[in-house]
XYZ file of C-alpha atoms in Angstrom:
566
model
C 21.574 77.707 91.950
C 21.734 75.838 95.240
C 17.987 74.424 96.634
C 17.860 73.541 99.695
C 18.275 70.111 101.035
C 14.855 68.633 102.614
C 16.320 67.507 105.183
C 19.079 69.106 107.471
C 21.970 67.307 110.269
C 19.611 68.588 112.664
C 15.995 66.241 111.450
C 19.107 63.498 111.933
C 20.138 64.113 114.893
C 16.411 64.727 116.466
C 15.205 61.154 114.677
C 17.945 59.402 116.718
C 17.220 61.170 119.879
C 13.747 59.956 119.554
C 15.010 56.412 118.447
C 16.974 55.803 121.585
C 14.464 58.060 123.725
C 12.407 54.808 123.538
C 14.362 52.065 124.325
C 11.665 51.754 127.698
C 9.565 51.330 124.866
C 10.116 47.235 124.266
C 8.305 47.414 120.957
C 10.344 50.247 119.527
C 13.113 50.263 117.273
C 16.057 51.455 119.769
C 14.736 49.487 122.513
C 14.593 46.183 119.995
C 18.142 47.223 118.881
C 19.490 47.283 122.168
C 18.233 44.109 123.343
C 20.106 42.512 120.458
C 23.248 43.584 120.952
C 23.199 42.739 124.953
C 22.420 39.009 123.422
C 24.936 39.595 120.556
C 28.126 40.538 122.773
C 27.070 38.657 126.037
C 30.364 37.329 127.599
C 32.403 39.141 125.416
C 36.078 38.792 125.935
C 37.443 41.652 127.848
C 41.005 42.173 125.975
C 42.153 39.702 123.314
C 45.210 37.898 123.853
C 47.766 39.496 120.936
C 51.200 38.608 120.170
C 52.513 41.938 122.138
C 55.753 42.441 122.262
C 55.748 44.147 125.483
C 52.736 44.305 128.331
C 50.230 47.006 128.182
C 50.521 49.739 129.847
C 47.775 51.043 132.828
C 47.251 54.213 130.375
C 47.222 54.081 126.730
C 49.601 56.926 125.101
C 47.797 56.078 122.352
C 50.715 56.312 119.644
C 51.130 54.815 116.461
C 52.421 53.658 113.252
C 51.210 52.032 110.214
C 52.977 49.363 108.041
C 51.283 49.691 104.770
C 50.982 46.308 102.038
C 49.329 45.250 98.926
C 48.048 42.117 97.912
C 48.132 41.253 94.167
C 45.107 40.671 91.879
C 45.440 37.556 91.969
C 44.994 37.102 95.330
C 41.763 40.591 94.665
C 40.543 37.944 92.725
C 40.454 34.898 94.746
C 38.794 36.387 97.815
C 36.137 37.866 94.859
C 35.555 34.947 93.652
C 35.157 33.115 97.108
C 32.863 35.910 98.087
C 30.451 35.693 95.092
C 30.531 32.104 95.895
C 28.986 31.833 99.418
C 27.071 35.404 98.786
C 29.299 37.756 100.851
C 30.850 40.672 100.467
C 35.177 41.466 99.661
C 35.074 42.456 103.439
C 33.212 39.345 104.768
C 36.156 37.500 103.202
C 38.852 39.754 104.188
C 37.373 39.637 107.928
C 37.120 35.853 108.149
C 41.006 36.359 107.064
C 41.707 38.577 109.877
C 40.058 36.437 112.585
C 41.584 33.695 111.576
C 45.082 35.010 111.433
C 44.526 36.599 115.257
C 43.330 33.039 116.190
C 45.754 31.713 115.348
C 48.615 33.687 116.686
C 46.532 32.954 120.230
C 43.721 35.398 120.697
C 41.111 31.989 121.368
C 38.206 31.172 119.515
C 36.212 34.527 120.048
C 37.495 37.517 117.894
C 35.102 40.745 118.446
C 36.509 42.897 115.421
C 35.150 46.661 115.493
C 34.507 48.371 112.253
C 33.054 51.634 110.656
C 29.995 51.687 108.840
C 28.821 55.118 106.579
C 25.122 55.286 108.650
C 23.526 56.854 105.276
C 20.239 54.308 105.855
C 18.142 56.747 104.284
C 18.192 58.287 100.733
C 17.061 61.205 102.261
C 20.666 61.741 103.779
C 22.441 60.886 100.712
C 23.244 64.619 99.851
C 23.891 65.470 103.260
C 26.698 67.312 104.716
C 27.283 65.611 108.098
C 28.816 62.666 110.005
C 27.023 59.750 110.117
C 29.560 56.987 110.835
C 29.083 54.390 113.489
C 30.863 51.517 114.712
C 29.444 48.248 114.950
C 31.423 45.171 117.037
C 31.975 42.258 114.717
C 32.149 39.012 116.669
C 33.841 36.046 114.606
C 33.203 32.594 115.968
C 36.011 30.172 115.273
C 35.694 27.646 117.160
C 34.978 23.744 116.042
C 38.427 24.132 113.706
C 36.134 24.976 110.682
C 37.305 25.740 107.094
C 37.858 28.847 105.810
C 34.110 28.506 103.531
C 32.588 27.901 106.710
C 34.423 30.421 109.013
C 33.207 33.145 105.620
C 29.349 31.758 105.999
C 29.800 32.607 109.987
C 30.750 35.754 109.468
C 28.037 36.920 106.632
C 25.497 35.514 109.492
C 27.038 37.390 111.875
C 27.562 40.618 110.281
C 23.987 40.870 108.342
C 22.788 40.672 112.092
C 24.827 43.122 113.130
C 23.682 45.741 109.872
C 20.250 45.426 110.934
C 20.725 46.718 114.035
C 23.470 49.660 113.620
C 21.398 52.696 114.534
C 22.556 52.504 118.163
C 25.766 54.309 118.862
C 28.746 52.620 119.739
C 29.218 55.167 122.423
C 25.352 54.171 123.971
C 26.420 50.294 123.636
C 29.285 50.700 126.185
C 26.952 52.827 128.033
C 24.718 49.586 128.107
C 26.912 46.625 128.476
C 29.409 48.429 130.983
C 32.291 46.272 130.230
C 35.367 46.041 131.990
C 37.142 49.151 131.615
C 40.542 50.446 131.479
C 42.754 53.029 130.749
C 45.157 50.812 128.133
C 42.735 49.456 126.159
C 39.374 50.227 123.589
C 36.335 48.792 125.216
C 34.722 45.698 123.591
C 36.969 45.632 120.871
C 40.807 46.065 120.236
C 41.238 45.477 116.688
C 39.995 47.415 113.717
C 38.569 46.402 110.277
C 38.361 49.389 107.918
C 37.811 48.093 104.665
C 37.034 51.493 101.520
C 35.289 50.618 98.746
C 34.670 54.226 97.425
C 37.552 55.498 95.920
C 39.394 58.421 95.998
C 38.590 59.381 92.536
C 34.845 58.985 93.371
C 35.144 61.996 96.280
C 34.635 64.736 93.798
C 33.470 68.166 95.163
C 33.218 71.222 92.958
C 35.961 73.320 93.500
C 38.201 71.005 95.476
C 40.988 68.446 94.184
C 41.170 65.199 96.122
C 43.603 63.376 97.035
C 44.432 60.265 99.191
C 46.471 61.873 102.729
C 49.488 59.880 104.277
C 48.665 56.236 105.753
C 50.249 57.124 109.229
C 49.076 59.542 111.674
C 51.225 58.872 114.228
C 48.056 57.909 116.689
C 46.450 54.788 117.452
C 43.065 54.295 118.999
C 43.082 50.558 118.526
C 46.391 48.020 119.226
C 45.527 46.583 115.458
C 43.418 48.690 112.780
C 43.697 46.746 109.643
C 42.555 49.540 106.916
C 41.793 47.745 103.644
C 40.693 49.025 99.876
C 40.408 47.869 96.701
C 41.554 48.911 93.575
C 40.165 48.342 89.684
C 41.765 48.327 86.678
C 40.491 51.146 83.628
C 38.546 47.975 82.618
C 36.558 47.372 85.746
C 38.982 44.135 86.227
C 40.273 43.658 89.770
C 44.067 45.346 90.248
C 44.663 43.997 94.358
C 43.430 45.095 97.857
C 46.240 47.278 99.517
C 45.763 49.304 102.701
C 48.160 48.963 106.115
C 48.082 47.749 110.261
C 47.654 50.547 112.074
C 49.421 49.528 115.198
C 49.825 50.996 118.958
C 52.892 51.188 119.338
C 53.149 50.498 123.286
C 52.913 47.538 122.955
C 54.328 46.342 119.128
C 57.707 46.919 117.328
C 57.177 47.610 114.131
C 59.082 44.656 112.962
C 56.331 42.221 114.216
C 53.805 43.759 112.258
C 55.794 43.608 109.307
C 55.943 39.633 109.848
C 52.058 39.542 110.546
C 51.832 41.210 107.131
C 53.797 37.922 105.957
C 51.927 35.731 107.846
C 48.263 37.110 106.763
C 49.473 36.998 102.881
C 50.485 33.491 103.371
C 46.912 32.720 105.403
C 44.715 34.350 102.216
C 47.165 32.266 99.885
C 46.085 29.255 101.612
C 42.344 29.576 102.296
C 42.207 30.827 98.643
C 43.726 27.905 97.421
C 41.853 25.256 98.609
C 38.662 26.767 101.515
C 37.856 23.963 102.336
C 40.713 22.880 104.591
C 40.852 23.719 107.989
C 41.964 27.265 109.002
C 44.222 25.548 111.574
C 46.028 23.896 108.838
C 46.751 26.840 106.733
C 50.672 27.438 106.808
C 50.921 30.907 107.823
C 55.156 31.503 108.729
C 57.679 31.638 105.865
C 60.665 29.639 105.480
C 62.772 30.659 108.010
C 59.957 31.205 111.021
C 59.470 27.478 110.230
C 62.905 26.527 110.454
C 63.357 28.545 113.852
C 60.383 27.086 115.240
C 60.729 23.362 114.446
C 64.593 23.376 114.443
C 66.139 26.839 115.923
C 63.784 26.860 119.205
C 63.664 23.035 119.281
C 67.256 22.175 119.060
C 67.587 21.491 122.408
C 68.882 17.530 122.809
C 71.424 17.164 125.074
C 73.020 14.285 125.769
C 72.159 13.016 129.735
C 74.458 10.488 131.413
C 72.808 7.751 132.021
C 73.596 7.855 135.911
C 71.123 7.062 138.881
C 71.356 9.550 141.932
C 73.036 7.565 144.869
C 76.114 7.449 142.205
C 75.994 11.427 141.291
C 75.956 11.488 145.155
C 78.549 9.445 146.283
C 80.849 10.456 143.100
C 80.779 14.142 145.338
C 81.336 12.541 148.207
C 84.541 11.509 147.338
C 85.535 14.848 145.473
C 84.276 16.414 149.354
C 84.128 14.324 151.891
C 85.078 16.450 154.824
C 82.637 19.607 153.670
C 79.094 20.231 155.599
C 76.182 18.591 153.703
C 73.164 18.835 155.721
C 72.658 21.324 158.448
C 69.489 20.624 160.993
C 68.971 22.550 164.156
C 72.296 23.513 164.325
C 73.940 20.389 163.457
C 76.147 19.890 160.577
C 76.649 16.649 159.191
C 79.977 16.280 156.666
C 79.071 14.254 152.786
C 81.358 11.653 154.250
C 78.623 11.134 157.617
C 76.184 11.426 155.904
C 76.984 8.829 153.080
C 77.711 6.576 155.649
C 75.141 6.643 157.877
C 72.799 6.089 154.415
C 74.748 3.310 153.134
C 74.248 1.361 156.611
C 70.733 1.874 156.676
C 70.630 0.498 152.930
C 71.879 -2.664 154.168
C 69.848 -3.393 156.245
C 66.847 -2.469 153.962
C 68.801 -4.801 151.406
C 68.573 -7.436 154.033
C 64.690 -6.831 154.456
C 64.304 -7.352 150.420
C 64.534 -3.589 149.264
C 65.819 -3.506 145.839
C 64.184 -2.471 142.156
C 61.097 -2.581 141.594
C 60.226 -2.254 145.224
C 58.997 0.825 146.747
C 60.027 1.478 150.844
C 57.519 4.117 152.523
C 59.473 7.102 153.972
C 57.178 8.434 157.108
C 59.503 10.867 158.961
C 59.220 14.559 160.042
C 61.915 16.994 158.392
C 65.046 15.703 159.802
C 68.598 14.878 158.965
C 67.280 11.293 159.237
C 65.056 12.343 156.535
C 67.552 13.100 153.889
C 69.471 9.885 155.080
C 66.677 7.518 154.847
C 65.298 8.822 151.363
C 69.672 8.619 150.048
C 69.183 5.666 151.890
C 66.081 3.936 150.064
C 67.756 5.678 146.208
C 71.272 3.256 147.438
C 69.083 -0.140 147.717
C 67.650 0.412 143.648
C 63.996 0.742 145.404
C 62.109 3.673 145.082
C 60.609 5.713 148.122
C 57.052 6.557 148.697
C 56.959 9.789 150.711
C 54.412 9.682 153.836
C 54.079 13.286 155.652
C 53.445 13.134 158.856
C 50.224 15.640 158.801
C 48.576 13.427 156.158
C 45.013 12.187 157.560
C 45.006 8.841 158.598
C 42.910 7.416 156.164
C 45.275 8.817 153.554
C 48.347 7.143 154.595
C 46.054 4.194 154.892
C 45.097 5.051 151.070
C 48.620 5.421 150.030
C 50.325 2.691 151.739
C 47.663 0.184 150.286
C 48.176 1.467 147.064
C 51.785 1.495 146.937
C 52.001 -1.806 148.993
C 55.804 -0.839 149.987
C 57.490 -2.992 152.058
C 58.177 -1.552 154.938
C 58.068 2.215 156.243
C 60.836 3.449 157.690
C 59.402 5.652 160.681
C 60.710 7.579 164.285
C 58.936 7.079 167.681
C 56.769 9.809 168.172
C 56.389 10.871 164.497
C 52.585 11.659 164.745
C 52.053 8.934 162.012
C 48.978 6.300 162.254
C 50.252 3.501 160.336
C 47.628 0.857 159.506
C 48.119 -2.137 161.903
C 50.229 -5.053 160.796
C 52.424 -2.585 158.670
C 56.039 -3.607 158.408
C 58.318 -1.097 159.652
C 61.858 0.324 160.617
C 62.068 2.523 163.707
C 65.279 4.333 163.664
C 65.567 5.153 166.920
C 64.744 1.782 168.317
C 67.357 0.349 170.320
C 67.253 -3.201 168.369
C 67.281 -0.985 164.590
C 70.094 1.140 166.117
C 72.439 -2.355 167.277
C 71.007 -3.625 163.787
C 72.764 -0.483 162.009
C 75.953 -0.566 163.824
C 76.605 -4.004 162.375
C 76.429 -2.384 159.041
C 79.514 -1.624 156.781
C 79.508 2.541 156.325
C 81.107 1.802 152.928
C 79.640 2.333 149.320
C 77.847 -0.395 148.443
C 78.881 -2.643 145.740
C 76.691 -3.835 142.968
C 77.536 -7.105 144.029
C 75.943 -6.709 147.312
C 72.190 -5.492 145.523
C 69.388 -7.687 144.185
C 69.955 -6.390 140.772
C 72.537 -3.410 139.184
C 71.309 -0.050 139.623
C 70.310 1.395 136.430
C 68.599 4.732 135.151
C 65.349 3.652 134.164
C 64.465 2.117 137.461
C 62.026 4.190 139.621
C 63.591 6.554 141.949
C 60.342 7.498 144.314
C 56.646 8.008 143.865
C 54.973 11.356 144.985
C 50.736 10.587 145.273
C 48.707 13.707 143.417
C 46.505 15.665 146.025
C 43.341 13.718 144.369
C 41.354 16.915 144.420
C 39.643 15.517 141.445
C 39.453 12.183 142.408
C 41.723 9.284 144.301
C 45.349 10.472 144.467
C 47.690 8.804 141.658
C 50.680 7.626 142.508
C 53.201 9.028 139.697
C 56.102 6.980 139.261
C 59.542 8.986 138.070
C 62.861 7.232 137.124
C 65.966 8.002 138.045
C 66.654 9.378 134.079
C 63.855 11.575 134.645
C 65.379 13.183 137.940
C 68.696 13.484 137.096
C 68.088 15.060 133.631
C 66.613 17.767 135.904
C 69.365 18.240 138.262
C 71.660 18.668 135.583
C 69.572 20.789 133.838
C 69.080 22.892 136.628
C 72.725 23.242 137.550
C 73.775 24.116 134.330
C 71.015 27.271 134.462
C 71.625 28.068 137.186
C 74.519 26.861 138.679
C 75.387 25.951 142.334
C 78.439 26.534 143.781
C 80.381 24.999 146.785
C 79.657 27.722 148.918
C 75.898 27.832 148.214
C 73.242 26.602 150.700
C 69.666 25.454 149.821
C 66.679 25.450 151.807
C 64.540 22.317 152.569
C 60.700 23.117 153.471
C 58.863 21.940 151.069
C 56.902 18.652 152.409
C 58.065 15.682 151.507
C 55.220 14.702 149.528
C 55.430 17.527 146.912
C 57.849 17.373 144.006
C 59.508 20.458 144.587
C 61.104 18.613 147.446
C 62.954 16.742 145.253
C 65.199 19.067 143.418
C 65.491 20.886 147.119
C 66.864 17.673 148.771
C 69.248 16.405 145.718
C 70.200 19.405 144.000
C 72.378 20.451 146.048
C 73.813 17.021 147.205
C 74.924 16.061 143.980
C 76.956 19.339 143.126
C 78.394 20.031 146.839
C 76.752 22.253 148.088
C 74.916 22.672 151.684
C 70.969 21.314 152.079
C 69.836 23.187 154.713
C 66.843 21.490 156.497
C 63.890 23.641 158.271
C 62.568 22.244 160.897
C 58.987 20.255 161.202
C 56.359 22.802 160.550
C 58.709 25.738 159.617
C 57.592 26.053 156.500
C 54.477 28.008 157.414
C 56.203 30.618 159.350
C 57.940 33.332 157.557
C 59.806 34.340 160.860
C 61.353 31.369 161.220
C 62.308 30.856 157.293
C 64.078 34.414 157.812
C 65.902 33.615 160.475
C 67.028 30.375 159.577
C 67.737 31.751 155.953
C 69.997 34.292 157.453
C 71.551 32.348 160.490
C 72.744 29.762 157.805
C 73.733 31.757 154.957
C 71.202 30.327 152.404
C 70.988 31.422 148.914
C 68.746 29.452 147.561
C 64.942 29.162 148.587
C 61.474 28.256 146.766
C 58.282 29.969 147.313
C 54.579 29.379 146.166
C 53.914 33.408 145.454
C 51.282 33.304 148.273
C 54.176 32.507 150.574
C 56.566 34.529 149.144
C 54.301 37.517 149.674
C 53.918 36.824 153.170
C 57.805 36.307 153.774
C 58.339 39.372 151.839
C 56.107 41.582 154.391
C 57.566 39.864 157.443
C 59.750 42.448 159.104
C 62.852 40.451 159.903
């Protein structure tokens, strides 16, 4: 007959009330428990960063599949062999593995892994019919690019902690750490590490045949659950470790977890052959991941002309002479005006010395003049320095004694404090504007510069906001420029009829493409006026008055324009 157990689920249940009943107890068990694991999961990452293929949803639908695998005995017996060696345990080994895959497909350095544990501390609940099962947080360090030995010894550290302190719910942990929560992902943890090592044949129960159940369920409470077992021959000799990735499906196809099956077979293949190398180094894609990533996604040389931009430019000036390139305050200015007026200017900054490897300072408010004196500057083989008129004094001072340009071409009444003694060019003098009448409005020939023009000479330099320090001056070439021009016309494409917007200052790089872009393909640059840029009224109105179709926006800005009511 049956005798009666000595001790029922209920003694359990009342032993772990009273545990965690004294956690304002500091000496007591629960209370020393808890106190570890706020040290052990302090700063815990809030989500790891997966390879989704899709974003996460707000709420969770929580539905599934599974991908099941096996891994040989060969492979059983390398990661028993490694674990006998640095005194683990089979799922020590096979957890180091899985942190170190997730790693490196880009969840960082800190991998909290979740996994069961069978709560039978006792021998007193051996025989007893109940559910003891808690689930302890795992955190894998692997940072410091260590070997796979070393990442193993982390994790036995780590995880013998952790089994000395498993009496406190999971559920009571969240209670305690409050982490972030949401409605689309577990807390603390969002992978799984469920690794059996009774089998099947070992569940016997008088009465009852056993049997293993399907691997899928259709539901997943994790995004990853990798659900592990091993197997042994008659013999006692090791047969393989198969099990499946439980995955969520709202955010995986099930064709990426079949590759991550690949790519963690390939990771235990290489940490098992030699541990000692750096995880990082282990190969981890097959054959033709490799190919597409070094060849397929990287085939992407095209060949650039080597051209500078005053040619691109003037090349469309001849192919449109007569059609509106810059529109200002209601003025339109034809390529053919406009070409002229810059190649006049040009000369006379060729008769002042401009040329290549000389840098002219540009210190004008948004203008048609502006666009003209920066083609201008590009024509002479210098390169222009960019001055905005609401820099601080002592940072034009900064810049222009960096950059020592030659001269800075300027307006009356620009609002700019140029350092005294500074050469300059006032356009709308009367002696600069006699000066530029005297000029030929042809193209220039190379005959007529200091030296050829060629596409490795500079083209401007734009100084960095030297929020962490002094402001750099970054030099770019003319290769550089017009590489992205092209780039960006072949993407996305600008046609004769299109109009781009110029607001960005000067003295940012987006002002570049805005300025050229469209100059070099025919189409209209459409200049906002001094100060426009910060007022999403007036960027409506002009962008509808003048039929732009092409604008940039910070997305600060652009949610500002976006709630303006024009």
């Amino acid at each position: 007959g049956w005798e009666p157990l000595p001790v029922q689920y209920a003694d359990y249940t009342l032993w772990q009330r009273e545990l965690l009943g004294d956690e304002d107890d500091s000496e007591s068990v629960g209370a020393s428990q808890v106190e570890f694991w706020r040290r052990e999961l302090a700063d815990i990452p809030d989500e790891l960063t997966l390879p989704f293929d899709r974003s996460r949803p707000v709420v969770a639908s929580y539905a599934g599949d599974v991908v099941e695998f096996a891994f040989d005995e060969r492979v059983h017996r390398g990661v028993l062999g490694l674990a006998r060696e640095r005194g683990a345990s089979v799922f020590m080994v096979m957890q180091a593995a899985v942190a170190a895959l997730l790693s490196r497909l880009g969840a960082g350095e800190d991998i909290p892994i979740g996994s069961p544990v069978a709560g039978r501390l006792d021998e007193a609940l051996d025989d007893l019919v109940g559910f003891f099962v808690n689930t302890l947080v795992l955190r894998t360090d692997v940072s410091g690019d260590p070997s796979f030995a070393e990442l193993v010894e982390r994790v036995r550290e780590t995880d013998l902690r952790a089994f000395g302190a498993q009496d406190v719910p999971f559920e009571r942990l969240v209670e305690v750490l409050n982490p972030v929560r949401s409605m689309g992902r577990h807390p603390l943890f969002q992978v799984a590490l469920a690794f059996q090592n009774a089998p099947v044949s070992d569940l016997v129960m008088p009465g009852l045949e056993v049997e293993a159940g399907p691997g899928g369920t259709g539901a997943a409470k994790f995004d990853l659950s990798f659900n592990l077992a091993e197997s042994f021959t008659g013999a006692g000799e090791p047969a393989g470790i198969s099990g499946g990735i439980e995955f969520a499906t709202d955010v995986f196809d099930r064709a990426t977890i079949e590759r991550m099956v690949g790519w963690l077979t390939r990771l235990l293949e290489e940490v098992l052959a030699d541990p000692r190398q750096p995880v990082s180094r282990a190969r981890i894609l097959e054959d033709t991941e490799l190919a597409q990533v070094l060849n397929g996604w990287n085939d992407t040389r095209q060949e650039v002309p080597g051209a500078v931009l005053p040619t691109l430019f003037e090349e469309q000036v001849a192919r449109t002479p007569d059609a509106v390139a810059v529109v200002f305050e209601g003025v339109e200015l034809s390529y053919r005006e406009v070409n002229e007026r810059a190649n006049r200017l040009a000369r006379l900054l060729i008769e002042g010395g401009a040329g290549p490897e000389r840098f002219v300072a540009v210190a004008l408010p948004r203008s048609a003049e502006l666009v003209i004196a920066l083609l201008a500057v590009l024509k002479t083989g210098a390169a222009y320095v960019p001055i905005d008129p609401d820099y601080p004094a002592d940072r034009i001072a900064y810049i222009l004694a960096d950059a020592d340009p030659m001269c800075v071409i300027t307006v009356e009444g620009s609002g700019v404090e140029l350092p005294a003694g500074t050469a300059r060019i006032v356009l709308d003098g009367p002696a600069t504007q006699e000066a530029l009448d005297a000029q030929a409005p042809g193209d220039l020939a190379d005959a007529e510069r200091l030296v050829t023009l060629h596409a490795d000479a500079a083209a401007y330099v734009i100084y960095t906001s030297g929020s962490t320090g002094r402001p750099k001056g970054v030099v770019v070439e003319h290769r550089g420029i017009v590489n992205r021009l092209l780039w960006m016309q072949d993407r996305f494409g600008l046609a004769a009829d299109d109009r781009v917007l110029q607001k960005t200052p000067s003295g940012f790089d987006v002002s570049v493409w805005e300025f050229f872009w469209p100059l070099v393909v025919g189409a209209g640059l459409v200049v906002a006026r001094p100060g426009g840029h910060r007022d999403p009224a007036y960027v409506a109105e002009v962008i509808a008055e003048q039929r732009v179709t092409t604008v940039h926006f910070v997305p600060s800005m652009l949610q500002v324009f976006l709630q303006e009511p024009a």
